[in-house]
Amino acid sequence: MKIVGILLVLIGWLVPVAALTVTQSMTARLILVLLGISISLFGVLWVLNKAHLKHAIWKS
Amino acid sequence: MSGCRRMTVGLWTAAFLLLICGTAWAQNQTNPTTSAQAAPAPAMNAPLDVKAAQPPSADDLAKGDPSGTRTGTVNDVVVADPSKGLTLADTVNQAGQNRIAINFVWTLIAGFLVMFMQAGFALVETGLCRAKNANHTMMMNFMVYGFGLFAYWVCGFAFQMGGGGPYSTLGGANYLTSEHTLSFLGKTWGVFGTHGFFLTQGGSYDVAVMVLFLFQMVFMDTALTIVTGAAAERWKYIAFAISSLLMGALTYPLFANWAWGGGWLSQLGTNFGLGHGYADFAGSGVVHAVGGITALALSMLLGPRIGKYNRDGSPNAIPGHDIVLVLAGCFILAFGWFGFNPGSTLAASGNGALRIGSIAVNTMLAGCTGSFGAILYMWIRYGKPDASMSGNGLLAGLVAITAPSGFVNTIGAAVIGLIAGVLVCLSVEFVERVLKIDDPVGAISVHGTNGIWGVISVGLFADGTSNYGGSWNGVSGSVRGLFYGDPGQLVAQLIGVGTLLGFVFAFSYAANWLIDVIVGQRVSAEDELAGLDIPEMGALGYPDFVLKPETIPSGGSPVVAATVMPSYMSAD
């Protein structure tokens, strides 16, 4: 799950970068950038963090 | 009696006359009409007749210069060829050097102020930790300066600034113009600089390069010291040392190159028409968000301190040991921020650098409204004007205004700071209660969350009145945010945020995971309970104090005193 989390973080970064050439529309770029940031945040705060909390010290 | 009275009157009369005469004599001595004062000022647009600038005479100089009008005259202009005397070329060269000298001195003093922020960070972090970890926390803040500086000198500076020159406000640094680029999606993307290793490579042994290095180095060190706060009370010292070296050599310089060193983020305007490219005036993103996001990655890897969470996941407050240190540290940081933001013009003369006045006021205002936002939030929500969160509110406002300080007006600065003050409180609660990530000093929220807010706020509030030499990141005109008519600038800023989350987090996580595998990141549970001063540092921070012993309740995690969240906050 940790690897999935990191992959999501990286994919989320590539989406806004790719958006630069996919479209010239500023609105479309804005939406894609926000989508990318959301994917990265999901990867960090949900997937990766959940993987770490699975074996948290306070659960033992 | 009458004789005595006459004598008294006589003495007073004599004293009065002496005073009158003395004043007249002194005025005669201190106000001579000098030849320098009498010299007519040359017309601004006429060719200078430098021979007409008559210097003060030897007699005038021998009298001293209490008014300061005879010190610094034509006599002090450096003459290239004494046989020719003073020429127009001499005066023009002197004017140019004076401008660069002003910028050098301004940038250096600003850098010294930023360096002093290390003391502020040390006090804030140590005060927010427990007394049993005081030496360890202080020593991390102390040595991060050395580790970071060394790594930055070896290669960090070259990666960051090696391709960003020349820097006109500092008179050149013309050697720093080699940027390694990649061709991708039909464009050229700057990735890292390749000149300036060890500050001796090629033309980097240069006075302008040295000034730039000092200023950029203290910024880098600020990013590094943010991490020590989030990882405090459980981080192995050897792991801290290696992690700091890596961050000073790679993580920070790479993102800083993309934003400030001519890299691809700064080219978003010229390559893709997104406003003026990623604009981060003094480093909400480059310095604070990089530090805060690295702190997030490390906090996840380390896990929370023993006793921070109960078995049901509810958090315990672990108050710091000295709120006096914390608030004194906040004041030192606020003082140092006057170097951070106004100093980022790298100039006090020319290229619109007089905007330093506006930048300094924006900095003050955002810090002020940041502390307002935090204190009001805490007061309304918990019934108390919490001290540590007020301090964090001040810092949050300062972090948030760092990127937009050079582009916004005072209303924008006040709003940005106020939002930051509330945001830091919400973020601390979210990180602690929802994410269950232990951050003893609130570094993730203060620097990470508000660093990102600062980056976004440029894309909203930049008012288009700044003019730093007519262009920014190679795009002519002034930086404007969405509220002033340029949505492209907001998109550029958000791509910067995406890169902070995507690249900086992933890189920091991977690097620190590797360190964890090789040397281990976390101290043993025994060392953590004992406090890290003796196991890690070999000496107590407060050897004369009796520290409260730890208690371990039966069947549960050890409960210890000590965080940024006061006890009344964990009640609900």
PDB file of C-alpha atoms in Angstrom, chain B residues 292-460:
ATOM      1  CA  GLY B 292       6.834  21.383   5.994  1.00  0.00           C
ATOM      2  CA  ILE B 293       6.226  18.659   3.414  1.00  0.00           C
ATOM      3  CA  THR B 294       9.517  16.962   4.260  1.00  0.00           C
ATOM      4  CA  ALA B 295       8.424  17.163   7.894  1.00  0.00           C
ATOM      5  CA  LEU B 296       5.175  15.403   6.926  1.00  0.00           C
ATOM      6  CA  ALA B 297       7.036  12.594   5.159  1.00  0.00           C
ATOM      7  CA  LEU B 298       9.396  12.120   8.088  1.00  0.00           C
ATOM      8  CA  SER B 299       6.637  12.248  10.707  1.00  0.00           C
ATOM      9  CA  MET B 300       4.799   9.478   8.872  1.00  0.00           C
ATOM     10  CA  LEU B 301       7.929   7.333   8.775  1.00  0.00           C
ATOM     11  CA  LEU B 302       8.806   7.964  12.420  1.00  0.00           C
ATOM     12  CA  GLY B 303       5.320   7.497  13.826  1.00  0.00           C
ATOM     13  CA  PRO B 304       3.979   9.286  16.894  1.00  0.00           C
ATOM     14  CA  ARG B 305       5.724   9.604  20.232  1.00  0.00           C
ATOM     15  CA  ILE B 306       4.945   7.034  22.905  1.00  0.00           C
ATOM     16  CA  GLY B 307       1.916   8.238  24.800  1.00  0.00           C
ATOM     17  CA  LYS B 308       0.687  10.646  22.150  1.00  0.00           C
ATOM     18  CA  TYR B 309      -2.266   8.425  21.225  1.00  0.00           C
ATOM     19  CA  ASN B 310      -4.407   6.093  23.284  1.00  0.00           C
ATOM     20  CA  ARG B 311      -5.416   2.658  22.007  1.00  0.00           C
ATOM     21  CA  ASP B 312      -8.670   4.047  20.670  1.00  0.00           C
ATOM     22  CA  GLY B 313      -6.712   6.599  18.642  1.00  0.00           C
ATOM     23  CA  SER B 314      -7.659   9.602  20.731  1.00  0.00           C
ATOM     24  CA  PRO B 315      -4.765  12.050  21.174  1.00  0.00           C
ATOM     25  CA  ASN B 316      -3.159  13.112  24.448  1.00  0.00           C
ATOM     26  CA  ALA B 317      -1.805  16.590  24.925  1.00  0.00           C
ATOM     27  CA  ILE B 318       1.939  16.622  25.552  1.00  0.00           C
ATOM     28  CA  PRO B 319       2.655  20.224  26.575  1.00  0.00           C
ATOM     29  CA  GLY B 320       6.058  21.763  25.980  1.00  0.00           C
ATOM     30  CA  HIS B 321       8.234  22.665  28.952  1.00  0.00           C
ATOM     31  CA  ASP B 322       8.764  26.416  28.474  1.00  0.00           C
ATOM     32  CA  ILE B 323       6.272  28.772  26.864  1.00  0.00           C
ATOM     33  CA  VAL B 324       8.621  31.674  27.599  1.00  0.00           C
ATOM     34  CA  LEU B 325      11.192  30.185  25.239  1.00  0.00           C
ATOM     35  CA  VAL B 326       8.482  29.604  22.646  1.00  0.00           C
ATOM     36  CA  LEU B 327       7.196  33.165  22.519  1.00  0.00           C
ATOM     37  CA  ALA B 328      10.686  34.679  22.750  1.00  0.00           C
ATOM     38  CA  GLY B 329      11.625  32.476  19.794  1.00  0.00           C
ATOM     39  CA  CYS B 330       8.570  33.678  17.867  1.00  0.00           C
ATOM     40  CA  PHE B 331       9.677  37.285  18.344  1.00  0.00           C
ATOM     41  CA  ILE B 332      13.169  36.451  17.108  1.00  0.00           C
ATOM     42  CA  LEU B 333      11.662  34.768  14.063  1.00  0.00           C
ATOM     43  CA  ALA B 334       9.405  37.747  13.347  1.00  0.00           C
ATOM     44  CA  PHE B 335      12.471  40.007  13.556  1.00  0.00           C
ATOM     45  CA  GLY B 336      14.447  37.759  11.225  1.00  0.00           C
ATOM     46  CA  TRP B 337      11.598  37.768   8.732  1.00  0.00           C
ATOM     47  CA  PHE B 338      12.506  41.367   7.907  1.00  0.00           C
ATOM     48  CA  GLY B 339      15.594  39.868   6.329  1.00  0.00           C
ATOM     49  CA  PHE B 340      13.688  37.047   4.709  1.00  0.00           C
ATOM     50  CA  ASN B 341      11.145  39.054   2.729  1.00  0.00           C
ATOM     51  CA  PRO B 342      12.556  42.531   2.046  1.00  0.00           C
ATOM     52  CA  GLY B 343      16.000  41.013   1.509  1.00  0.00           C
ATOM     53  CA  SER B 344      14.662  38.888  -1.324  1.00  0.00           C
ATOM     54  CA  THR B 345      14.834  41.874  -3.641  1.00  0.00           C
ATOM     55  CA  LEU B 346      18.603  41.249  -3.513  1.00  0.00           C
ATOM     56  CA  ALA B 347      18.752  45.027  -3.807  1.00  0.00           C
ATOM     57  CA  ALA B 348      17.969  48.309  -2.123  1.00  0.00           C
ATOM     58  CA  SER B 349      18.868  50.431  -5.134  1.00  0.00           C
ATOM     59  CA  GLY B 350      17.490  50.166  -8.649  1.00  0.00           C
ATOM     60  CA  ASN B 351      15.195  47.599 -10.346  1.00  0.00           C
ATOM     61  CA  GLY B 352      12.184  48.638  -8.266  1.00  0.00           C
ATOM     62  CA  ALA B 353      13.989  47.678  -5.090  1.00  0.00           C
ATOM     63  CA  LEU B 354      12.573  50.584  -3.120  1.00  0.00           C
ATOM     64  CA  ARG B 355       9.501  48.408  -2.784  1.00  0.00           C
ATOM     65  CA  ILE B 356      11.333  46.970   0.247  1.00  0.00           C
ATOM     66  CA  GLY B 357       9.296  49.416   2.338  1.00  0.00           C
ATOM     67  CA  SER B 358       6.041  47.892   1.127  1.00  0.00           C
ATOM     68  CA  ILE B 359       7.399  44.363   1.542  1.00  0.00           C
ATOM     69  CA  ALA B 360       8.439  45.049   5.143  1.00  0.00           C
ATOM     70  CA  VAL B 361       5.019  46.475   6.020  1.00  0.00           C
ATOM     71  CA  ASN B 362       3.246  43.538   4.363  1.00  0.00           C
ATOM     72  CA  THR B 363       5.403  41.220   6.460  1.00  0.00           C
ATOM     73  CA  MET B 364       4.496  43.003   9.693  1.00  0.00           C
ATOM     74  CA  LEU B 365       0.807  43.090   8.852  1.00  0.00           C
ATOM     75  CA  ALA B 366       0.453  39.438   7.917  1.00  0.00           C
ATOM     76  CA  GLY B 367       2.240  38.351  11.087  1.00  0.00           C
ATOM     77  CA  CYS B 368      -0.067  40.577  13.102  1.00  0.00           C
ATOM     78  CA  THR B 369      -3.286  39.340  11.495  1.00  0.00           C
ATOM     79  CA  GLY B 370      -1.996  35.773  11.635  1.00  0.00           C
ATOM     80  CA  SER B 371      -1.704  35.950  15.409  1.00  0.00           C
ATOM     81  CA  PHE B 372      -5.145  37.626  15.504  1.00  0.00           C
ATOM     82  CA  GLY B 373      -6.692  34.803  13.499  1.00  0.00           C
ATOM     83  CA  ALA B 374      -5.183  32.115  15.718  1.00  0.00           C
ATOM     84  CA  ILE B 375      -5.918  33.766  19.039  1.00  0.00           C
ATOM     85  CA  LEU B 376      -9.531  34.485  18.042  1.00  0.00           C
ATOM     86  CA  TYR B 377     -10.053  30.941  16.807  1.00  0.00           C
ATOM     87  CA  MET B 378      -8.678  29.431  20.003  1.00  0.00           C
ATOM     88  CA  TRP B 379     -10.517  31.862  22.242  1.00  0.00           C
ATOM     89  CA  ILE B 380     -13.861  31.221  20.567  1.00  0.00           C
ATOM     90  CA  ARG B 381     -13.425  27.449  20.210  1.00  0.00           C
ATOM     91  CA  TYR B 382     -11.753  26.603  23.528  1.00  0.00           C
ATOM     92  CA  GLY B 383     -12.467  29.616  25.708  1.00  0.00           C
ATOM     93  CA  LYS B 384      -8.783  30.523  26.198  1.00  0.00           C
ATOM     94  CA  PRO B 385      -6.358  32.703  24.211  1.00  0.00           C
ATOM     95  CA  ASP B 386      -3.802  29.944  23.850  1.00  0.00           C
ATOM     96  CA  ALA B 387      -0.183  31.113  23.924  1.00  0.00           C
ATOM     97  CA  SER B 388       1.536  28.494  21.784  1.00  0.00           C
ATOM     98  CA  MET B 389      -1.112  28.689  19.057  1.00  0.00           C
ATOM     99  CA  SER B 390      -0.916  32.489  19.100  1.00  0.00           C
ATOM    100  CA  GLY B 391       2.785  32.092  18.422  1.00  0.00           C
ATOM    101  CA  ASN B 392       2.069  29.596  15.678  1.00  0.00           C
ATOM    102  CA  GLY B 393      -0.510  32.018  14.254  1.00  0.00           C
ATOM    103  CA  LEU B 394       2.127  34.731  14.034  1.00  0.00           C
ATOM    104  CA  LEU B 395       4.489  32.351  12.270  1.00  0.00           C
ATOM    105  CA  ALA B 396       1.711  31.088   9.973  1.00  0.00           C
ATOM    106  CA  GLY B 397       0.950  34.638   8.865  1.00  0.00           C
ATOM    107  CA  LEU B 398       4.625  35.260   8.204  1.00  0.00           C
ATOM    108  CA  VAL B 399       4.996  31.988   6.294  1.00  0.00           C
ATOM    109  CA  ALA B 400       1.960  32.744   4.152  1.00  0.00           C
ATOM    110  CA  ILE B 401       3.057  36.289   3.254  1.00  0.00           C
ATOM    111  CA  THR B 402       6.560  35.168   2.290  1.00  0.00           C
ATOM    112  CA  ALA B 403       5.660  34.305  -1.333  1.00  0.00           C
ATOM    113  CA  PRO B 404       3.268  37.194  -2.009  1.00  0.00           C
ATOM    114  CA  SER B 405       5.050  39.876   0.061  1.00  0.00           C
ATOM    115  CA  GLY B 406       6.601  41.491  -3.011  1.00  0.00           C
ATOM    116  CA  PHE B 407       3.441  41.436  -5.118  1.00  0.00           C
ATOM    117  CA  VAL B 408       0.481  42.395  -2.920  1.00  0.00           C
ATOM    118  CA  ASN B 409      -0.869  45.507  -1.195  1.00  0.00           C
ATOM    119  CA  THR B 410      -1.523  45.880   2.521  1.00  0.00           C
ATOM    120  CA  ILE B 411      -5.165  44.762   2.326  1.00  0.00           C
ATOM    121  CA  GLY B 412      -4.100  41.589   0.565  1.00  0.00           C
ATOM    122  CA  ALA B 413      -1.356  41.019   3.141  1.00  0.00           C
ATOM    123  CA  ALA B 414      -3.755  41.448   6.053  1.00  0.00           C
ATOM    124  CA  VAL B 415      -6.301  39.031   4.552  1.00  0.00           C
ATOM    125  CA  ILE B 416      -3.607  36.462   3.709  1.00  0.00           C
ATOM    126  CA  GLY B 417      -2.291  36.618   7.282  1.00  0.00           C
ATOM    127  CA  LEU B 418      -5.733  36.378   8.875  1.00  0.00           C
ATOM    128  CA  ILE B 419      -6.650  33.296   6.838  1.00  0.00           C
ATOM    129  CA  ALA B 420      -3.269  31.761   7.706  1.00  0.00           C
ATOM    130  CA  GLY B 421      -3.903  32.280  11.424  1.00  0.00           C
ATOM    131  CA  VAL B 422      -7.179  30.359  11.308  1.00  0.00           C
ATOM    132  CA  LEU B 423      -5.816  27.808   8.860  1.00  0.00           C
ATOM    133  CA  VAL B 424      -2.947  26.825  11.149  1.00  0.00           C
ATOM    134  CA  CYS B 425      -5.377  25.999  13.971  1.00  0.00           C
ATOM    135  CA  LEU B 426      -7.598  23.916  11.700  1.00  0.00           C
ATOM    136  CA  SER B 427      -4.573  22.172  10.224  1.00  0.00           C
ATOM    137  CA  VAL B 428      -3.076  21.318  13.639  1.00  0.00           C
ATOM    138  CA  GLU B 429      -6.376  19.724  14.652  1.00  0.00           C
ATOM    139  CA  PHE B 430      -6.671  17.858  11.338  1.00  0.00           C
ATOM    140  CA  VAL B 431      -3.105  16.526  11.456  1.00  0.00           C
ATOM    141  CA  GLU B 432      -3.395  15.450  15.080  1.00  0.00           C
ATOM    142  CA  ARG B 433      -6.928  14.101  15.223  1.00  0.00           C
ATOM    143  CA  VAL B 434      -7.784  12.914  11.726  1.00  0.00           C
ATOM    144  CA  LEU B 435      -4.415  11.940  10.258  1.00  0.00           C
ATOM    145  CA  LYS B 436      -3.053  10.880  13.664  1.00  0.00           C
ATOM    146  CA  ILE B 437       0.366  12.233  12.770  1.00  0.00           C
ATOM    147  CA  ASP B 438       2.402  13.479  15.710  1.00  0.00           C
ATOM    148  CA  ASP B 439       4.002  16.879  15.099  1.00  0.00           C
ATOM    149  CA  PRO B 440       5.264  18.224  18.448  1.00  0.00           C
ATOM    150  CA  VAL B 441       5.693  21.829  17.287  1.00  0.00           C
ATOM    151  CA  GLY B 442       3.058  22.148  14.555  1.00  0.00           C
ATOM    152  CA  ALA B 443       5.681  22.452  11.792  1.00  0.00           C
ATOM    153  CA  ILE B 444       3.584  20.638   9.187  1.00  0.00           C
ATOM    154  CA  SER B 445       0.713  23.060   9.701  1.00  0.00           C
ATOM    155  CA  VAL B 446       2.719  26.261  10.157  1.00  0.00           C
ATOM    156  CA  HIS B 447       5.143  25.708   7.290  1.00  0.00           C
ATOM    157  CA  GLY B 448       3.564  23.053   5.061  1.00  0.00           C
ATOM    158  CA  THR B 449      -0.083  24.065   5.023  1.00  0.00           C
ATOM    159  CA  ASN B 450       0.574  27.780   5.153  1.00  0.00           C
ATOM    160  CA  GLY B 451       3.495  27.583   2.770  1.00  0.00           C
ATOM    161  CA  ILE B 452       1.072  26.146   0.218  1.00  0.00           C
ATOM    162  CA  TRP B 453      -1.497  28.794   1.107  1.00  0.00           C
ATOM    163  CA  GLY B 454       1.137  31.470   0.533  1.00  0.00           C
ATOM    164  CA  VAL B 455       1.959  30.076  -2.920  1.00  0.00           C
ATOM    165  CA  ILE B 456      -1.725  30.020  -3.894  1.00  0.00           C
ATOM    166  CA  SER B 457      -2.310  33.514  -2.524  1.00  0.00           C
ATOM    167  CA  VAL B 458       0.139  34.976  -5.057  1.00  0.00           C
ATOM    168  CA  GLY B 459      -2.171  33.664  -7.769  1.00  0.00           C
ATOM    169  CA  LEU B 460      -5.097  35.410  -6.108  1.00  0.00           C
TER     170      LEU B 460
END
